[in-house]
Amino acid sequence: RVLNVNTSQTLQTALNTAVAGDEIVLADGTYVGQFTINRNAGTPSNPIIVRAENKHKAILEGNPSCKWFNNGLTIYRSYWKIQDLRMRRQDWVIYLEGAGANNVTIQNMIIEDYHGAGIALYQGANNNTLQNNVISHNDPSCAGKNNVEDFGITVYRSYNNTIKHNIILATGDNG
C-alpha cells in the first residue's frame, strides 16, 4: 500500500498508521514539525519505507530551540527505511532509541543546518544501517547552551550498526 502525503499532519498520520510493507511517499514541499515513529514496525521482508517522491525535494524542517533531544524525526520501531529526504533546521535531526529501534535504514539523506546531532543511535538502537548520507553545516548558534553537542553521527550504547559511505562536513569540534 502506498500512502501519499502532502502536509505535516498527513505525514504524522501516515507514520502512525503504516504497517509492514507500506510505503509513505512525500510530495515535493516543506513539512514543518517534529515527527515520531512509535506505533508499528515493519518486518525483515516487508520494511516500512518513507521516501520523497522526488529525491531531496521533500524537506522536513523544524524550529530549533537549542535544547537536548528536540528531534526532527524520532524512531522507536524496527524495520523502517528512511530515504531520499532533505532535513534541516532541527536540533537533533534523526534520533533512534531503544531495543525497538533496530534494523532501521537511513540512506541517501541530506541533513543540514542543525544544532545537535545529524543522526543519533542511543541506548540499544542496534543493527541499523546509515549509508550514503550527506550531513553538513551544523549551525554553531547554540554552542555552549543546554549542553547541545555538534555531532554528525553519534552512537551511544548501541551495537552492530553499519555506518558507511556518509559524508560529514563542517559539524564543529566533534565531527
mmCIF file of C-alpha atoms in Angstrom:
data_model
loop_
_atom_site.group_PDB
_atom_site.id
_atom_site.type_symbol
_atom_site.label_atom_id
_atom_site.label_comp_id
_atom_site.label_asym_id
_atom_site.label_seq_id
_atom_site.Cartn_x
_atom_site.Cartn_y
_atom_site.Cartn_z
ATOM 1 C CA ARG A 1 0.000 0.000 0.000
ATOM 2 C CA VAL A 2 1.281 3.460 -0.904
ATOM 3 C CA LEU A 3 0.404 6.341 1.427
ATOM 4 C CA ASN A 4 0.838 9.666 -0.394
ATOM 5 C CA VAL A 5 1.278 12.672 1.884
ATOM 6 C CA ASN A 6 1.498 16.393 1.225
ATOM 7 C CA THR A 7 1.136 18.085 4.655
ATOM 8 C CA SER A 8 2.797 17.756 8.044
ATOM 9 C CA GLN A 9 -0.433 16.409 9.534
ATOM 10 C CA THR A 10 -0.891 13.729 6.871
ATOM 11 C CA LEU A 11 2.764 12.746 7.305
ATOM 12 C CA GLN A 12 2.364 12.100 11.046
ATOM 13 C CA THR A 13 -0.927 10.272 10.396
ATOM 14 C CA ALA A 14 0.823 8.046 7.855
ATOM 15 C CA LEU A 15 3.688 7.376 10.299
ATOM 16 C CA ASN A 16 1.082 6.344 12.903
ATOM 17 C CA THR A 17 -0.944 4.073 10.629
ATOM 18 C CA ALA A 18 1.649 2.471 8.334
ATOM 19 C CA VAL A 19 2.050 -1.294 8.585
ATOM 20 C CA ALA A 20 4.665 -3.729 7.311
ATOM 21 C CA GLY A 21 5.136 -3.359 3.565
ATOM 22 C CA ASP A 22 3.656 0.148 3.328
ATOM 23 C CA GLU A 23 5.439 2.949 1.525
ATOM 24 C CA ILE A 24 4.946 6.562 2.629
ATOM 25 C CA VAL A 25 5.692 8.914 -0.272
ATOM 26 C CA LEU A 26 6.176 12.627 0.451
ATOM 27 C CA ALA A 27 5.215 15.095 -2.275
ATOM 28 C CA ASP A 28 7.651 17.913 -3.014
ATOM 29 C CA GLY A 29 7.409 20.610 -0.356
ATOM 30 C CA THR A 30 8.263 21.501 3.229
ATOM 31 C CA TYR A 31 6.887 19.589 6.230
ATOM 32 C CA VAL A 32 7.355 21.577 9.443
ATOM 33 C CA GLY A 33 7.375 19.955 12.874
ATOM 34 C CA GLN A 34 8.680 17.087 14.950
ATOM 35 C CA PHE A 35 7.717 13.627 13.737
ATOM 36 C CA THR A 36 7.684 10.319 15.624
ATOM 37 C CA ILE A 37 7.626 6.668 14.609
ATOM 38 C CA ASN A 38 6.327 4.810 17.668
ATOM 39 C CA ARG A 39 3.371 2.675 16.596
ATOM 40 C CA ASN A 40 4.034 -0.153 14.133
ATOM 41 C CA ALA A 41 7.152 -1.976 12.976
ATOM 42 C CA GLY A 42 7.963 -3.409 9.598
ATOM 43 C CA THR A 43 9.377 -6.905 9.127
ATOM 44 C CA PRO A 44 12.661 -8.151 7.625
ATOM 45 C CA SER A 45 10.936 -8.939 4.328
ATOM 46 C CA ASN A 46 8.471 -6.014 4.450
ATOM 47 C CA PRO A 47 10.001 -2.869 5.936
ATOM 48 C CA ILE A 48 8.007 0.336 6.094
ATOM 49 C CA ILE A 49 9.525 2.834 3.670
ATOM 50 C CA VAL A 50 9.427 6.629 3.966
ATOM 51 C CA ARG A 51 10.750 8.457 0.906
ATOM 52 C CA ALA A 52 10.491 11.597 -1.175
ATOM 53 C CA GLU A 53 8.506 11.365 -4.376
ATOM 54 C CA ASN A 54 11.415 13.255 -5.979
ATOM 55 C CA LYS A 55 14.797 12.789 -4.351
ATOM 56 C CA HIS A 56 15.569 15.556 -1.805
ATOM 57 C CA LYS A 57 12.571 17.690 -2.842
ATOM 58 C CA ALA A 58 10.590 16.778 0.285
ATOM 59 C CA ILE A 59 12.005 18.761 3.209
ATOM 60 C CA LEU A 60 11.426 18.059 6.901
ATOM 61 C CA GLU A 61 12.065 21.293 8.742
ATOM 62 C CA GLY A 62 11.964 22.166 12.412
ATOM 63 C CA ASN A 63 12.120 25.167 14.651
ATOM 64 C CA PRO A 64 15.396 24.756 16.553
ATOM 65 C CA SER A 65 15.416 25.707 20.224
ATOM 66 C CA CYS A 66 18.954 24.765 21.342
ATOM 67 C CA LYS A 67 17.576 22.040 23.647
ATOM 68 C CA TRP A 68 18.599 18.415 24.042
ATOM 69 C CA PHE A 69 16.500 15.920 22.139
ATOM 70 C CA ASN A 70 14.266 18.361 20.317
ATOM 71 C CA ASN A 71 14.258 15.882 17.433
ATOM 72 C CA GLY A 72 13.102 16.253 13.858
ATOM 73 C CA LEU A 73 12.373 12.528 13.438
ATOM 74 C CA THR A 74 12.359 10.160 16.418
ATOM 75 C CA ILE A 75 12.256 6.435 15.681
ATOM 76 C CA TYR A 76 11.281 3.835 18.300
ATOM 77 C CA ARG A 77 10.279 0.953 15.971
ATOM 78 C CA SER A 78 12.160 -1.590 13.855
ATOM 79 C CA TYR A 79 12.373 -2.314 10.150
ATOM 80 C CA TRP A 80 11.787 1.163 8.817
ATOM 81 C CA LYS A 81 13.671 2.602 5.824
ATOM 82 C CA ILE A 82 14.007 6.402 5.612
ATOM 83 C CA GLN A 83 15.454 7.653 2.341
ATOM 84 C CA ASP A 84 15.832 10.475 -0.167
ATOM 85 C CA LEU A 85 14.622 13.285 2.132
ATOM 86 C CA ARG A 86 16.229 16.612 3.000
ATOM 87 C CA MET A 87 16.097 17.596 6.681
ATOM 88 C CA ARG A 88 17.088 20.960 8.114
ATOM 89 C CA ARG A 89 16.685 23.438 10.969
ATOM 90 C CA GLN A 90 16.365 20.776 13.682
ATOM 91 C CA ASP A 91 18.165 20.451 16.991
ATOM 92 C CA TRP A 92 18.786 16.683 16.795
ATOM 93 C CA VAL A 93 17.723 15.617 13.320
ATOM 94 C CA ILE A 94 17.174 11.835 13.345
ATOM 95 C CA TYR A 95 17.148 10.055 16.694
ATOM 96 C CA LEU A 96 16.786 6.277 17.169
ATOM 97 C CA GLU A 97 16.455 4.923 20.702
ATOM 98 C CA GLY A 98 15.934 1.628 22.444
ATOM 99 C CA ALA A 99 15.548 -2.017 21.591
ATOM 100 C CA GLY A 100 12.506 -1.236 19.451
ATOM 101 C CA ALA A 101 14.610 0.839 17.035
ATOM 102 C CA ASN A 102 16.555 -1.972 15.380
ATOM 103 C CA ASN A 103 17.175 -2.806 11.740
ATOM 104 C CA VAL A 104 16.355 0.705 10.556
ATOM 105 C CA THR A 105 17.992 2.020 7.384
ATOM 106 C CA ILE A 106 18.712 5.726 6.905
ATOM 107 C CA GLN A 107 20.033 6.329 3.401
ATOM 108 C CA ASN A 108 20.513 8.941 0.701
ATOM 109 C CA MET A 109 19.528 11.781 3.030
ATOM 110 C CA ILE A 110 20.712 15.384 3.081
ATOM 111 C CA ILE A 111 20.875 16.713 6.645
ATOM 112 C CA GLU A 112 21.822 20.366 7.086
ATOM 113 C CA ASP A 113 21.636 23.411 9.364
ATOM 114 C CA TYR A 114 21.114 21.616 12.657
ATOM 115 C CA HIS A 115 22.157 22.282 16.244
ATOM 116 C CA GLY A 116 22.905 18.907 17.857
ATOM 117 C CA ALA A 117 23.382 15.572 16.111
ATOM 118 C CA GLY A 118 22.688 14.796 12.481
ATOM 119 C CA ILE A 119 21.896 11.151 13.294
ATOM 120 C CA ALA A 120 21.939 9.663 16.805
ATOM 121 C CA LEU A 121 21.727 5.975 17.782
ATOM 122 C CA TYR A 122 21.047 5.678 21.516
ATOM 123 C CA GLN A 123 20.520 3.079 24.246
ATOM 124 C CA GLY A 124 20.101 -0.185 22.352
ATOM 125 C CA ALA A 125 19.375 1.034 18.819
ATOM 126 C CA ASN A 126 21.189 -1.939 17.261
ATOM 127 C CA ASN A 127 21.738 -3.427 13.807
ATOM 128 C CA ASN A 128 20.885 -0.230 11.945
ATOM 129 C CA THR A 129 22.371 0.966 8.651
ATOM 130 C CA LEU A 130 23.362 4.569 7.961
ATOM 131 C CA GLN A 131 24.633 4.918 4.410
ATOM 132 C CA ASN A 132 25.155 7.408 1.611
ATOM 133 C CA ASN A 133 24.021 10.421 3.657
ATOM 134 C CA VAL A 134 25.408 13.953 3.465
ATOM 135 C CA ILE A 135 25.472 15.677 6.855
ATOM 136 C CA SER A 136 26.648 19.267 6.818
ATOM 137 C CA HIS A 137 26.652 22.817 8.076
ATOM 138 C CA ASN A 138 25.986 22.455 11.760
ATOM 139 C CA ASP A 139 24.762 25.861 12.902
ATOM 140 C CA PRO A 140 27.014 26.996 15.796
ATOM 141 C CA SER A 141 24.483 29.450 17.277
ATOM 142 C CA CYS A 142 23.653 27.010 20.109
ATOM 143 C CA ALA A 143 27.261 26.393 21.163
ATOM 144 C CA GLY A 144 27.502 26.224 24.954
ATOM 145 C CA LYS A 145 23.734 26.343 25.513
ATOM 146 C CA ASN A 146 21.932 23.478 27.293
ATOM 147 C CA ASN A 147 24.770 21.018 26.595
ATOM 148 C CA VAL A 148 23.883 20.784 22.914
ATOM 149 C CA GLU A 149 26.604 18.875 21.058
ATOM 150 C CA ASP A 150 27.725 19.119 17.471
ATOM 151 C CA PHE A 151 27.913 15.600 16.087
ATOM 152 C CA GLY A 152 27.474 14.422 12.528
ATOM 153 C CA ILE A 153 26.685 10.868 13.701
ATOM 154 C CA THR A 154 26.742 9.735 17.321
ATOM 155 C CA VAL A 155 26.369 6.207 18.712
ATOM 156 C CA TYR A 156 25.818 5.607 22.438
ATOM 157 C CA ARG A 157 25.357 2.123 23.908
ATOM 158 C CA SER A 158 24.138 0.801 20.562
ATOM 159 C CA TYR A 159 25.870 -2.050 18.765
ATOM 160 C CA ASN A 160 26.342 -3.838 15.438
ATOM 161 C CA ASN A 161 25.402 -0.789 13.400
ATOM 162 C CA THR A 162 26.699 -0.308 9.854
ATOM 163 C CA ILE A 163 27.838 3.226 9.072
ATOM 164 C CA LYS A 164 29.285 3.573 5.585
ATOM 165 C CA HIS A 165 29.738 5.975 2.690
ATOM 166 C CA ASN A 166 28.461 9.029 4.584
ATOM 167 C CA ILE A 167 29.906 12.494 4.002
ATOM 168 C CA ILE A 168 30.106 14.646 7.121
ATOM 169 C CA LEU A 169 31.154 18.289 6.660
ATOM 170 C CA ALA A 170 31.630 21.318 8.889
ATOM 171 C CA THR A 171 29.916 19.977 12.003
ATOM 172 C CA GLY A 172 32.105 21.672 14.600
ATOM 173 C CA ASP A 173 34.531 20.105 17.053
ATOM 174 C CA ASN A 174 33.127 16.575 17.254
ATOM 175 C CA GLY A 175 32.692 15.521 13.580
#
